[in-house]
Amino acid sequence: MTPPPLARRLLRRLLPEEVRDVLLGDLDEEFERLVVPSRSHRRARGWYWSQVIRSLPGVIRLRAQAGRRRSGPNEPVRPGRVLGQFAADFRYGLRRAMHQPSLVATVTLTLALGIGATTSVFALVQIVLLRPLPYDAADRLIAISEVDTRRPNSGGTVSYPDFLDYRAQNSTLVDVVGYSGGSRNVTGIVEQDRVPMTEVTDGFFALLGVRPALGRDFESADMRDQSPPVVIVTDGAWRRRFGADSRVIGRTIGLSGEPTTIVGVLPRDFEFPLRGLAELFLPIRQTDSQRGRRYMHGLDIIGRLRPGVSPDQAAADLDVIARRFASIDPQYHPAARASVMRLADQVVGSVRPILIVLLGAAAFVLLVACANIAGVLVARGASRLYEIAIRSAIGASRGRLIRQLATESLVLAIPGGVVGIILGQWAVRLFVTSIPRAQRAAVPHLTSISIDPVSVAVSVGLVVVSVIAFGVLPACQAARDGDRAALRARGGLDARRVRLQSVFVVAQLALAVVLLAGSGLMSRSVYRLLGTSPGFEPEGLLTARVNPSFADAPRVTAYHQKLLEQIRALPGVTSVATVSQLPLSGSGNSGTFKVVESAGKGEGSIQQESTAAIRTISPGYFAVMSIPVRQGRGLSPEDRRGQPLVVVVNQTLAATVFDGRPLGQHIVFPFFDGRPAWEIVGVVGDEQIASIDRPMSPVVYFPFGQALNGDINLVVRTTADPASQIRSVRAAAASVDPSVPVYSAETMASRLSDSDAVFRRRSVLMLVGSFAIAAVLLAAIGLYGVLAQIVSSRTREIGVRMALGARHAHVARSILARALVPAAAGLGIGLAATVWLSPALETLLFGITPRDWITLGVVSAFLAGVAALACIVPTRRAVRIDPVVALRQL
Amino acid sequence: MDYLGEFEQIVLLAVARLGNDDAYGMRIRREIEDRAGRSAAIGAVYATLDRLQSKGYLRARDDDAGGRARRFFAITPEGIDALEAARDLQARMWSGLRMPLKRPGRKT
């Protein structure tokens, strides 16, 4: 009977040598003599195992005591000694650094670039993605959306009755609240303006856990149809529009003509990125028709999970409620389904892929920087071999040498790290201010960006990691060399060192390829996006909004007509028209319609319904926008009240609903009182209504004369620069009615280039592009460094060859061959990595695939060119070596 | 002079009881188990022996008895002083206390 071998081996392995044999001997003796005879085999083995396992803490103590004895005779190690060593190394590193200003400058610049890039992007990630939304227990907030599987384009919003059902019937949520957007003409303040607002249901702020800083929250009494209108303003609006006057509570302002009392001011840190620009919050004062109109979708709803309830459970719960709608309202909710996502995901969902791409790109820059510095340090290690050898010879252990060299790397890293962190924090601010206001407001925390301790801590961590990355590897290499180098001549070329340096060059080139390819893909996407025809001519077009909010229709009509006349009369204006919503400004108003078969088959036989975007335009709209009329006619001034009701549709709608032959067909929209049928009299070319990177969608155009709309967007075609006409358009509008403000005056070209679709890609392009440039530069410097070193160490050899008759071309070829391998390897690995990684960019690309061979080809050619440039100087130096001078060095 | 920890005291006493010819790891462990009724792991015993040795309370002597390596321990005069000091300390703390000690919260 022997002890269990595994247990014994384990113990033997762990015990310090001094006690190993005696301890194991004692244990074996007891096992054999006392335990085995008295117990069964199994229990004896169990006893042995329990001894081994219970001995582990003692074994650890034994090892520690043994280690202490070894480190000095009976002298316990004090942390002070290690610290003292560190301080000495640090001072030594500092002294060395002072004598090598060029090295310090190189490392500082390179590292500052890498740390700066990473810090800035990480600061954004931390602020936007990691910091929770500024609400109470924000992780329990969910966004609920309702889609109808049988009604395409149903946008996820719900109707007021739907909302009430979700609120009353769910069993998983603390509460459900709703909101919807819009804007109001504000009067009764210094500068009247059109101001974005959000209408909310009762309990909205309570659900978010937000209390007004001044005044009160909405009460349920504020929500009734007949209750006096009240408004809560944001802190920003309070400061900007009301001079931060604390007596603002109780003051009455005009909101689109309705006197409204200010009852509250929101706290300074409040933000609601889903309606980021909103300055006013109004209660939804539901009317009877709102309560009844189940088809009128337009409310976004959010809920708060009860404690312990998961979003999935809530989704299942709400879906049951949504499925019931089919029996209550089969016409407009034939197949309603509810789904939920965390509110935070809804808020930052669209920026997350961008930030992750940027973070990856920044990490690559940092890696390139580290590889570059590591290359420099390896090269420098050669000149220190002698010193290391001496230190090693007088008793420095390998670990001690590595500690010393790593500490010196830390000294070198500190200035770069500090500059990088400052640069990064500064770059974040610069970047955030470059974001158009609307996009900035849609992202949480961006409006109040400040130095974030977490991101600074992470940056400091990055510096330390970089030191380990670029400092310790060369230190290990140098320490290992030191063992053998004592007998060797100083400064000679070590093939292994050059190989290691080449590895760093390969890594840098590969990383540069990935970054360059990424920015190449982005730039092609942006180029294609800007080259895509939006379906109209954006150049020379000025846009602006007015919203007369008059109660009576004749006044609106008269205002509209006069406005067009005044603007048309302006010098430099060739034509002008209006539209209820500008193209490229989001999907906006849409409606469901049905096709009514015309007389032949009997009125009222109804085909399947379809959804289309709805725009109300003035007669000249298509001409102003240069949208071609493909069939039938456009809309004319004759299409007004009292005349037959007509609409024009776009090509997409004509093709998808009517197989291209819509003329003479009648369609019915339920939201018009009396449900009249509209005849389709024309088909026009598609224009991009929502965003330039989406597919064309169906649109129905109503004539302004027959479908009045308070939202009036001017489109003005000018001969000169449209931006120069803004002032005169404002003046013309003021001459028609000074009480109606003109706002959002902007050229169509800048709308296009500031649009979310373009901006998202352009910002990624800018950042990744600058990262790529930095990476390419660093890689080129790295390649140059390796070659230059090879040339200088081979000077004598080359001299001998030339003296023996080698030609310049031969010498050049032999030098270039040394560059060829790392360059080719870097390109190859980089291309492979790009092919592997580029699908991550997919959502940001437009009109090209992630593996766009043209981009990859151009990038490879470019980098090959850069590599060739990096080779020129060292190669020239090699061929110009004078054999006489070189040989004299022998 | 350092005070002895409880387990150190037990180990030191076990060595003293066993005498110079019998005090090696396995016997010490057994002695503790038999006398104190307390199961001790061999690793813990050795760690404490090692520590007592570095404090100068024990001396060690390696011997090959019957082909098996054994390390015998013997208590030093300093070890005896330490044990006595520990006992004195206990005695001083006990003296004057009436036995049995009164338990709180129990009526007799």
Coordinates of N, CA and C in Angstrom, one line a residue, chain A residues 18-19 22-23 25-30 32-34 47 51 54-55 58 61-62 65 69, chain B residues 24-26 29-30 39-44 46-48 50-51 54 62 68-71:
Chain A
E18 N 14.4 22.5 1.3 CA 15.0 22.1 2.6 C 14.1 21.1 3.4
V19 N 12.8 21.2 3.3 CA 12.0 20.3 4.1 C 11.4 19.2 3.3
V22 N 12.3 15.4 4.3 CA 11.9 15.0 5.7 C 10.4 15.0 5.9
L23 N 9.7 16.0 5.3 CA 8.3 16.1 5.5 C 7.6 15.0 4.8
G25 N 8.9 12.2 4.0 CA 9.3 10.9 4.8 C 8.4 10.7 6.0
D26 N 8.2 11.8 6.8 CA 7.3 11.7 7.9 C 5.9 11.3 7.6
L27 N 5.4 11.9 6.5 CA 4.0 11.6 6.1 C 3.9 10.2 5.7
D28 N 4.9 9.7 4.9 CA 4.9 8.3 4.4 C 4.9 7.4 5.5
E29 N 5.8 7.7 6.5 CA 5.9 6.8 7.6 C 4.6 6.6 8.4
E30 N 4.0 7.7 8.7 CA 2.8 7.7 9.4 C 1.7 6.9 8.6
E32 N 2.1 4.6 6.4 CA 2.4 3.1 6.3 C 2.2 2.4 7.7
R33 N 2.7 3.1 8.7 CA 2.8 2.4 10.0 C 1.5 2.5 10.8
L34 N 0.8 3.6 10.7 CA -0.3 3.9 11.6 C -1.6 3.9 10.9
W47 N -7.2 10.0 4.0 CA -6.5 10.7 5.0 C -5.3 11.4 4.4
Q51 N -4.4 15.4 4.4 CA -3.2 16.0 4.9 C -2.6 16.9 3.9
R54 N -4.8 20.1 3.4 CA -4.8 21.0 4.6 C -3.4 21.5 4.8
S55 N -2.4 20.9 4.2 CA -1.0 21.4 4.5 C -0.7 22.6 3.6
G58 N 0.3 25.9 5.1 CA 1.6 25.8 5.8 C 2.7 25.7 4.8
R61 N 3.5 29.1 3.6 CA 4.3 29.8 4.7 C 5.8 29.3 4.6
L62 N 5.9 28.0 4.5 CA 7.3 27.4 4.4 C 8.1 28.0 3.2
Q65 N 9.0 31.6 4.0 CA 10.1 31.7 5.0 C 11.4 31.3 4.3
R69 N 14.8 33.6 3.8 CA 16.2 33.2 4.2 C 17.2 33.4 3.1
Chain B
Y24 N 10.5 14.1 16.0 CA 10.5 14.4 14.6 C 9.1 14.6 14.1
G25 N 9.0 15.1 12.9 CA 7.7 15.6 12.3 C 6.5 14.7 12.6
M26 N 6.6 13.5 12.2 CA 5.4 12.6 12.4 C 5.0 12.4 13.8
R29 N 3.4 15.6 15.2 CA 2.0 15.7 14.7 C 1.1 14.8 15.5
R30 N 1.5 13.5 15.7 CA 0.7 12.5 16.5 C 0.5 13.0 17.9
S39 N -6.7 17.8 15.3 CA -6.0 17.3 14.1 C -5.2 18.4 13.4
A40 N -3.9 18.1 13.2 CA -3.0 19.2 12.6 C -2.5 18.6 11.3
A41 N -2.4 19.5 10.3 CA -1.8 19.1 9.0 C -0.3 19.1 9.1
I42 N 0.3 18.2 8.5 CA 1.8 18.1 8.6 C 2.5 19.4 8.0
G43 N 1.9 19.9 7.0 CA 2.4 21.2 6.5 C 2.4 22.3 7.5
A44 N 1.3 22.4 8.3 CA 1.2 23.4 9.3 C 2.3 23.2 10.4
Y46 N 5.2 21.7 10.1 CA 6.5 22.0 9.6 C 6.7 23.5 9.5
A47 N 5.6 24.2 9.0 CA 5.8 25.6 8.9 C 6.1 26.2 10.3
T48 N 5.4 25.7 11.3 CA 5.6 26.3 12.7 C 7.0 25.9 13.2
D50 N 9.6 25.3 11.5 CA 10.5 26.2 10.8 C 10.6 27.6 11.4
R51 N 9.5 28.1 11.7 CA 9.4 29.4 12.3 C 10.1 29.5 13.7
S54 N 13.7 29.4 13.3 CA 14.3 30.7 12.9 C 14.2 31.7 14.1
D62 N 19.5 16.5 11.3 CA 19.0 15.6 10.3 C 19.7 14.2 10.6
R68 N 15.4 6.2 6.2 CA 14.4 7.3 5.9 C 14.9 8.6 6.5
A69 N 14.9 9.7 5.7 CA 15.4 11.0 6.2 C 14.4 11.5 7.3
R70 N 15.1 11.8 8.5 CA 14.3 12.3 9.5 C 14.9 13.6 10.1
R71 N 14.2 14.6 10.5 CA 14.7 15.8 11.1 C 14.3 15.8 12.5

